[in-house]
Amino acid sequence: CTIDKDELVSATCDVTFKEINDINERLRSDLVSLVRTDFFKYFKLDLYKQCTFWNDNNGFCVNRACAVDVVEDWDSLPEYWQPEVLGGLDSVNGTSGGDDECKFLQDLCGGADGKAKQPVRDIDYCDIGDFSNSQAVLVDLSANPERFTGYGGQESALIWSSIYRENCFSPGETGLSLAKSAFYRLVSGFHASIATHLSNDHLNTETGKWEPNLDLFMARVGNFPDRVANLYFNYAVVSKALWKIKPYLSHLSFCTSFDQDVKSKLLNILSQLDSNIFNEELIFEDELSSKVKDDFRARFKNVTKIMDCVHCDRCRLWGKVQTTGYATSLKILFELDEGDEGSKQHVVDTLTKYELIALLNTFDRLSKSIESVNNFERLYEIRLAGG
Ligand code: FAD
């Protein structure tokens, strides 16, 4: 790939590719350990929601790897995920609450009085109702790794073209070009990250082994420096969102039944991040661009809804996790009122547990992609050297 590692990742990032590689190397092992904790590995979502964009919902997936193992074997789960505890979860939304330390969900991020207050205006870039929906299922992300599934052809092409079509902002708005470019880069970086994972964890049908496939990586990502750059751009966006919420996490109390050190692991990771990594203030520069921001939010929400139309279960699972993670990052970056500490704390307090889980898992996906890009680069050099 022809990227100059000493160049800045973009005009909105004050870091080079090399600096992001260095940050990523420093925090990678802590992040891997964090997303393997019980708190961060279980995600709840409505996996079988009707696609609202078109009727033809025919599945297409060429191998069993497409399937998601939904948690049904309750006996094997730790105590705090037993149905009665989860039942307590639902009641958090309603009337009861009680003093049970383990009534997590909103309570977990619910601030001093333990109840998440809903913001008065719509600041969400995805539909957060999906987590509390009665159809929602619990999935162990660590048991369903994002990897090659065989999903492809016209079906996946239709999804990607629908996603890219969302990038048609109405002309003539102030600040349009940076917003439009950021939207495109987010989608393309997400696409490049998926392609990196499916190339890195690829089924070699001759040996039956899961292994990196350099040719596939080059054809999908490595031969396109802009796609690699967009992957780094997304890393910068999500990192900045994480950096931004760090001061407001102090009274977020992780229930002690979860791994004791979840919070310290999280804070350790966040302390490796730097505010220079991304300058979100350049995207929607002035008051006039607030219409563009509303448009951006509505369009990104559509991208998250398009995930319901993905035909392969495992791809849909990770598509939903990651679009939720990006949506959460965008909410943090663009909806915190910089002049008002109370409102910043309020937005962080109203994040649901599943937005937080999606945010950290999305960061892990990008972090793994960047590690893989560097690994593919080494494999490529070995090949060039005739090794
Ligand atoms: P595609 O990747 O489908 O790309 C379509 C076209 O988009 C390309 O021809 C190219 O012109 C353009 N394009 C490609 N990459 C970029 C980019 N980064 N930036 C800008 N333009 C680009 N498959 C798996 O094996 N495992 C998964 O976990 C998985 N998850 C998926 C999740 C979602 C939400 C979707 C929509 C698909 C997923 N897929 C997954 C399928 C995978 O993304 C590809 O669609 C599939 O492998 C077929 O690839 P392709 O070569 O036909 O091109």
Coordinates of C-alpha atoms and ligand atoms in Angstrom, one line a residue:
C1 CA 0.0 0.0 0.0
T2 CA 1.4 3.4 -1.0
I3 CA 0.5 5.3 2.2
D4 CA 3.1 7.6 3.7
K5 CA 3.0 6.7 7.4
D6 CA 4.3 10.1 8.4
E7 CA 1.4 11.9 6.7
L8 CA -1.7 13.1 8.7
V9 CA -4.6 10.7 8.5
S10 CA -6.9 13.6 7.3
A11 CA -7.3 17.3 7.4
T12 CA -9.5 16.8 10.5
C13 CA -6.9 14.6 12.3
D14 CA -3.7 16.0 13.9
V15 CA -2.1 12.5 14.0
T16 CA -0.1 10.5 11.4
F17 CA -0.7 6.9 10.4
K18 CA 2.4 5.9 12.3
E19 CA 1.1 7.7 15.5
I20 CA -2.1 5.7 15.3
N21 CA -0.2 2.5 14.9
D22 CA 1.8 3.4 18.0
I23 CA -1.3 4.2 20.0
N24 CA -2.9 1.0 18.9
E25 CA 0.1 -1.1 19.8
R26 CA 0.1 0.4 23.3
L27 CA -3.6 -0.2 24.0
R28 CA -4.3 -3.4 22.0
S29 CA -3.8 -6.0 24.7
D30 CA -5.9 -4.1 27.3
L31 CA -8.7 -3.7 24.7
V32 CA -8.7 -7.4 23.8
S33 CA -8.9 -8.2 27.5
L34 CA -11.7 -5.6 28.0
V35 CA -14.0 -7.0 25.2
R36 CA -13.6 -10.5 26.6
T37 CA -15.0 -9.5 30.0
D38 CA -18.6 -10.7 30.7
F39 CA -19.7 -7.1 30.8
F40 CA -18.5 -6.3 27.3
K41 CA -19.0 -9.6 25.5
Y42 CA -22.8 -9.9 25.7
F43 CA -24.8 -7.8 23.4
K44 CA -28.6 -7.6 23.2
L45 CA -30.3 -6.7 20.0
D46 CA -33.3 -7.4 17.8
L47 CA -31.6 -9.7 15.3
Y48 CA -34.6 -10.5 13.2
K49 CA -36.3 -7.2 12.7
Q50 CA -38.2 -6.7 9.5
C51 CA -36.2 -4.9 6.8
T52 CA -38.1 -1.8 6.0
F53 CA -36.3 -0.8 2.8
W54 CA -37.4 -3.5 0.4
N55 CA -39.6 -6.6 0.5
D56 CA -37.2 -9.2 -1.0
N57 CA -35.6 -10.5 2.2
N58 CA -34.3 -13.8 0.6
G59 CA -31.3 -15.1 2.4
F60 CA -28.1 -15.9 0.6
C61 CA -25.2 -17.4 2.4
V62 CA -23.0 -20.1 1.2
N63 CA -21.8 -21.7 4.4
R64 CA -22.7 -22.5 8.0
A65 CA -20.3 -19.8 9.3
C66 CA -23.1 -17.3 8.6
A67 CA -25.1 -18.5 11.5
V68 CA -25.1 -16.8 14.9
D69 CA -25.2 -18.8 18.1
V70 CA -27.8 -17.1 20.1
V71 CA -27.6 -17.7 23.9
E72 CA -30.2 -20.3 24.7
D73 CA -28.3 -22.5 27.1
W74 CA -29.0 -20.4 30.2
D75 CA -27.5 -22.9 32.6
S76 CA -24.1 -22.3 31.2
L77 CA -24.3 -18.6 31.9
P78 CA -23.0 -16.9 35.0
E79 CA -25.5 -16.1 37.8
Y80 CA -26.0 -12.5 36.8
W81 CA -27.2 -13.4 33.3
Q82 CA -29.9 -15.8 34.6
P83 CA -33.4 -15.0 33.4
E84 CA -34.6 -13.7 36.7
V85 CA -31.8 -11.1 36.8
L86 CA -32.5 -10.2 33.2
G87 CA -36.2 -10.0 34.1
G88 CA -35.1 -7.3 36.6
L89 CA -33.6 -5.5 33.7
D90 CA -36.8 -4.9 31.9
S91 CA -38.5 -3.5 34.9
V92 CA -35.8 -0.7 35.1
N93 CA -37.7 0.9 32.2
G94 CA -41.0 0.7 34.0
T95 CA -42.0 1.3 37.5
S96 CA -40.0 -0.9 39.8
G97 CA -36.3 -0.7 40.4
G98 CA -35.3 -1.7 43.9
D99 CA -31.9 -1.6 45.3
D100 CA -30.5 -4.7 43.5
E101 CA -27.0 -3.9 42.7
C102 CA -27.2 -5.9 39.5
K103 CA -30.1 -4.2 37.8
F104 CA -27.8 -3.1 35.1
L105 CA -28.9 -1.7 31.6
Q106 CA -29.9 1.9 31.9
D107 CA -29.2 1.8 35.6
L108 CA -25.6 1.1 35.0
C109 CA -25.2 4.4 33.2
G110 CA -28.0 6.1 35.0
G111 CA -26.3 8.8 37.0
A112 CA -26.8 9.6 40.7
D113 CA -30.5 8.7 41.0
G114 CA -30.0 5.5 38.9
K115 CA -32.5 6.4 36.3
A116 CA -31.6 7.3 32.7
K117 CA -33.5 10.5 31.6
Q118 CA -34.4 10.7 28.0
P119 CA -33.1 13.7 26.2
V120 CA -35.8 16.2 25.0
R121 CA -34.5 16.4 21.4
D122 CA -33.4 13.6 19.1
I123 CA -29.7 13.3 19.4
D124 CA -29.5 9.6 18.4
Y125 CA -27.8 8.4 15.2
C126 CA -29.4 4.9 15.6
D127 CA -32.6 3.5 17.0
I128 CA -31.7 2.7 20.6
G129 CA -35.1 1.1 21.2
D130 CA -33.7 -2.1 19.6
F131 CA -32.1 -3.1 22.8
S132 CA -35.2 -3.1 24.9
N133 CA -37.5 -4.5 22.2
S134 CA -39.3 -7.7 23.4
Q135 CA -37.8 -9.6 20.4
A136 CA -34.2 -8.7 21.4
V137 CA -31.9 -11.7 22.0
L138 CA -28.7 -11.9 23.9
V139 CA -25.6 -12.8 21.9
D140 CA -22.1 -13.7 23.2
L141 CA -19.9 -11.7 20.7
S142 CA -16.8 -13.6 21.7
A143 CA -18.5 -16.9 20.5
N144 CA -19.4 -15.4 17.2
P145 CA -16.2 -13.9 15.8
E146 CA -16.4 -11.5 12.8
R147 CA -14.8 -13.4 10.0
F148 CA -15.3 -14.8 6.5
T149 CA -18.9 -16.0 6.0
G150 CA -19.2 -16.5 2.3
Y151 CA -21.9 -13.8 2.2
G152 CA -21.6 -12.0 -1.1
G153 CA -23.0 -11.6 -4.7
Q154 CA -25.9 -9.4 -5.5
E155 CA -27.3 -9.5 -2.0
S156 CA -24.3 -7.9 -0.2
A157 CA -23.8 -5.5 -3.2
L158 CA -27.3 -4.3 -2.8
I159 CA -26.7 -3.5 0.9
W160 CA -23.5 -1.7 0.2
S161 CA -24.9 0.4 -2.7
S162 CA -27.9 1.4 -0.5
I163 CA -25.5 2.5 2.2
Y164 CA -23.4 4.6 -0.1
R165 CA -26.6 6.1 -1.6
E166 CA -27.3 7.6 1.8
N167 CA -24.4 10.0 1.1
C168 CA -26.4 12.2 -1.1
F169 CA -26.8 15.4 0.9
S170 CA -28.9 18.2 -0.6
P171 CA -26.6 20.7 -2.4
G172 CA -26.1 24.3 -1.3
E173 CA -25.8 23.7 2.5
T174 CA -22.9 25.4 4.4
G175 CA -20.2 23.0 5.5
L176 CA -21.5 20.4 3.2
S177 CA -18.3 19.1 1.7
L178 CA -16.5 18.2 5.0
A179 CA -19.7 16.6 6.4
K180 CA -20.2 14.7 3.1
S181 CA -16.6 13.6 3.1
A182 CA -16.8 12.5 6.7
F183 CA -20.0 10.5 6.0
Y184 CA -18.4 8.7 3.0
R185 CA -15.2 8.0 5.0
L186 CA -17.1 6.5 7.9
V187 CA -19.0 4.1 5.6
S188 CA -15.9 3.3 3.5
G189 CA -13.8 2.7 6.6
F190 CA -16.5 0.4 8.1
H191 CA -16.6 -1.5 4.7
A192 CA -12.8 -1.7 4.7
S193 CA -12.7 -3.0 8.3
I194 CA -15.2 -5.8 7.4
A195 CA -13.1 -6.7 4.4
T196 CA -10.0 -6.8 6.5
H197 CA -11.6 -9.1 9.0
L198 CA -12.9 -11.5 6.4
S199 CA -9.5 -11.6 4.7
N200 CA -7.6 -12.0 8.0
D201 CA -9.9 -14.8 9.3
H202 CA -10.5 -16.6 6.1
L203 CA -11.5 -20.2 5.6
N204 CA -8.9 -22.0 3.4
T205 CA -11.2 -24.5 1.8
E206 CA -8.2 -26.8 0.9
T207 CA -6.8 -27.2 4.4
G208 CA -10.0 -26.4 6.4
K209 CA -7.9 -23.8 8.4
W210 CA -8.9 -20.3 9.2
E211 CA -6.0 -18.1 8.2
P212 CA -5.0 -14.7 6.6
N213 CA -5.5 -14.5 2.9
L214 CA -3.1 -11.9 1.5
D215 CA -4.4 -11.9 -2.1
L216 CA -8.0 -11.3 -0.9
F217 CA -6.8 -8.5 1.4
M218 CA -4.9 -6.8 -1.4
A219 CA -7.9 -7.1 -3.8
R220 CA -10.3 -5.6 -1.2
V221 CA -8.3 -3.1 0.8
G222 CA -4.5 -3.2 0.4
N223 CA -4.5 -2.0 -3.3
F224 CA -6.7 1.0 -2.3
P225 CA -4.8 3.5 -0.1
D226 CA -8.0 5.6 0.3
R227 CA -9.7 2.6 1.9
V228 CA -6.8 2.0 4.3
A229 CA -6.9 5.7 5.1
N230 CA -10.6 5.6 5.8
L231 CA -10.1 2.7 8.3
Y232 CA -7.6 4.9 10.2
F233 CA -10.1 7.8 9.9
N234 CA -12.7 5.7 11.7
Y235 CA -10.2 4.8 14.4
A236 CA -9.6 8.5 15.0
V237 CA -13.3 9.3 15.1
V238 CA -14.1 6.5 17.6
S239 CA -11.0 7.2 19.7
K240 CA -11.9 10.9 20.0
A241 CA -15.4 10.0 21.2
L242 CA -13.9 7.7 23.8
W243 CA -11.5 10.4 24.9
K244 CA -14.3 12.9 25.2
I245 CA -16.4 10.8 27.6
K246 CA -13.5 9.9 29.9
P247 CA -14.1 12.8 32.4
Y248 CA -17.8 11.9 32.7
L249 CA -17.4 8.2 33.5
S250 CA -16.4 8.6 37.1
H251 CA -19.8 8.0 38.6
L252 CA -20.6 5.2 36.3
S253 CA -20.7 2.3 38.6
F254 CA -20.1 -1.2 37.2
C255 CA -21.9 -3.8 39.3
T256 CA -19.4 -5.7 41.4
S257 CA -20.6 -9.1 40.1
F258 CA -18.9 -8.3 36.8
D259 CA -15.2 -8.6 36.5
Q260 CA -13.8 -6.4 39.3
D261 CA -11.4 -4.5 37.1
V262 CA -13.6 -3.6 34.1
K263 CA -13.6 0.1 35.0
S264 CA -9.9 0.3 35.5
K265 CA -9.3 -1.6 32.3
L266 CA -11.5 0.9 30.5
L267 CA -9.9 4.0 32.0
N268 CA -6.5 2.6 31.2
I269 CA -7.4 2.3 27.6
L270 CA -8.9 5.8 27.5
S271 CA -5.9 7.3 29.1
Q272 CA -3.8 6.3 26.1
L273 CA -5.9 8.5 23.8
D274 CA -5.2 12.1 22.9
S275 CA -7.6 14.9 22.0
N276 CA -5.5 15.7 18.8
I277 CA -6.6 12.5 17.2
F278 CA -9.7 14.1 15.6
N279 CA -11.1 17.6 15.4
E280 CA -14.9 17.1 15.2
E281 CA -15.4 20.9 15.4
L282 CA -14.3 21.3 11.8
I283 CA -17.2 19.1 10.5
F284 CA -20.2 21.2 11.4
E285 CA -18.4 24.5 11.8
D286 CA -21.2 27.0 12.5
E287 CA -24.8 27.5 13.4
L288 CA -25.8 27.5 9.7
S289 CA -24.6 23.9 9.4
S290 CA -27.1 22.6 12.0
K291 CA -29.4 21.6 9.2
V292 CA -26.6 19.6 7.6
K293 CA -26.1 18.0 11.0
D294 CA -29.8 17.0 11.2
D295 CA -29.5 15.6 7.7
F296 CA -26.3 13.7 8.6
R297 CA -28.0 12.2 11.7
A298 CA -31.1 11.1 9.8
R299 CA -28.9 9.5 7.1
F300 CA -26.7 7.7 9.5
K301 CA -29.8 6.4 11.3
N302 CA -30.8 5.0 7.9
V303 CA -27.5 3.2 7.6
T304 CA -28.1 1.5 11.0
K305 CA -31.6 0.5 9.8
I306 CA -30.2 -1.0 6.5
M307 CA -28.5 -3.5 8.8
D308 CA -31.8 -5.2 9.3
C309 CA -31.8 -6.1 5.6
V310 CA -28.4 -7.9 5.7
H311 CA -29.1 -11.5 4.7
C312 CA -26.4 -13.3 6.7
D313 CA -27.1 -13.4 10.5
R314 CA -23.5 -13.1 11.6
C315 CA -22.8 -10.3 9.3
R316 CA -26.0 -8.5 10.5
L317 CA -24.9 -9.0 14.1
W318 CA -21.6 -7.4 13.6
G319 CA -23.1 -4.8 11.2
K320 CA -25.5 -3.8 14.0
V321 CA -22.8 -3.7 16.7
Q322 CA -20.6 -1.5 14.6
T323 CA -23.1 0.9 13.2
T324 CA -24.4 1.3 16.8
G325 CA -20.8 2.0 17.9
Y326 CA -20.4 4.6 15.2
A327 CA -23.8 6.1 16.0
T328 CA -22.8 6.4 19.6
S329 CA -19.4 8.0 18.6
L330 CA -21.3 10.6 16.5
K331 CA -23.7 11.4 19.3
I332 CA -20.8 12.0 21.6
L333 CA -18.8 14.0 19.1
F334 CA -21.6 16.2 17.8
E335 CA -24.3 16.4 20.4
L336 CA -22.3 17.4 23.6
D337 CA -22.8 21.1 24.3
E338 CA -19.2 22.2 24.8
G339 CA -20.1 25.2 27.0
D340 CA -22.3 23.2 29.4
E341 CA -20.7 20.7 31.7
G342 CA -24.0 19.6 33.1
S343 CA -25.4 18.7 29.6
K344 CA -22.3 16.8 28.7
Q345 CA -22.6 14.7 31.9
H346 CA -26.3 14.2 31.1
V347 CA -25.6 12.9 27.6
V348 CA -23.0 10.4 29.0
D349 CA -25.4 9.4 31.8
T350 CA -28.1 8.6 29.3
L351 CA -26.0 6.3 27.2
T352 CA -27.4 2.8 27.5
K353 CA -25.3 -0.1 28.5
Y354 CA -25.5 -1.4 25.0
E355 CA -24.3 1.8 23.4
L356 CA -21.3 1.6 25.6
I357 CA -20.7 -2.1 24.7
A358 CA -21.1 -1.3 21.0
L359 CA -18.7 1.6 21.2
L360 CA -15.9 -0.4 22.8
N361 CA -16.5 -3.4 20.5
T362 CA -16.4 -1.1 17.5
F363 CA -13.2 0.3 18.7
D364 CA -11.8 -3.2 19.2
R365 CA -12.9 -4.1 15.6
L366 CA -11.0 -1.1 14.2
S367 CA -8.0 -1.8 16.4
K368 CA -7.9 -5.4 15.2
S369 CA -8.2 -4.2 11.6
I370 CA -5.2 -1.9 12.1
E371 CA -3.2 -4.6 13.6
S372 CA -4.1 -6.9 10.6
V373 CA -3.3 -4.2 8.1
N374 CA 0.2 -4.0 9.6
N375 CA 0.5 -7.8 9.6
F376 CA -0.6 -8.0 5.9
E377 CA 2.0 -5.4 5.1
R378 CA 4.7 -7.6 6.6
L379 CA 3.4 -10.6 4.7
Y380 CA 3.4 -8.5 1.5
E381 CA 7.1 -7.5 2.1
I382 CA 8.0 -11.1 2.7
R383 CA 6.4 -12.1 -0.5
L384 CA 8.2 -9.2 -2.4
A385 CA 11.5 -10.4 -1.0
G386 CA 10.7 -13.8 -2.4
G387 CA 10.1 -15.4 1.0
Ligands
FAD1 P1 -18.0 -5.6 -1.8 O1 -17.2 -5.6 -0.6 O2 -19.4 -6.1 -1.7 O3 -18.0 -4.1 -2.4 C1 -19.0 -3.7 -3.4 C2 -18.3 -2.6 -4.1 O4 -18.1 -1.5 -3.2 C3 -16.9 -2.9 -4.7 O5 -17.0 -3.5 -6.0 C4 -16.2 -1.6 -4.7 O6 -16.5 -0.9 -5.8 C5 -16.8 -0.8 -3.5 N1 -16.0 -0.9 -2.3 C6 -15.5 -2.0 -1.7 N2 -14.8 -1.7 -0.6 C7 -14.9 -0.4 -0.5 C8 -14.5 0.6 0.5 N3 -13.8 0.2 1.6 N4 -14.7 1.9 0.3 C9 -15.4 2.3 -0.8 N5 -15.9 1.5 -1.7 C10 -15.6 0.2 -1.6 N6 -18.7 -11.0 4.5 C11 -18.0 -11.8 5.3 O7 -17.4 -12.8 4.8 N7 -18.0 -11.7 6.7 C12 -18.7 -10.7 7.3 O8 -18.6 -10.6 8.5 C13 -19.4 -9.8 6.5 N8 -20.1 -8.7 7.1 C14 -20.8 -7.9 6.3 C15 -21.6 -6.9 6.9 C16 -22.3 -6.1 6.1 C17 -23.1 -5.0 6.8 C18 -22.4 -6.2 4.7 C19 -23.2 -5.4 3.8 C20 -21.6 -7.2 4.1 C21 -20.9 -8.1 4.9 N9 -20.1 -9.1 4.3 C22 -19.4 -9.9 5.1 C23 -20.0 -9.2 2.8 C24 -18.7 -8.4 2.3 O9 -18.8 -7.1 2.8 C25 -18.7 -8.3 0.8 O10 -19.9 -7.7 0.4 C26 -18.6 -9.6 0.1 O11 -17.4 -10.3 0.6 C27 -18.5 -9.5 -1.4 O12 -17.4 -8.6 -1.8 P2 -17.2 -8.0 -3.2 O13 -15.8 -8.2 -3.6 O14 -18.2 -8.4 -4.1 O15 -17.3 -6.4 -2.9

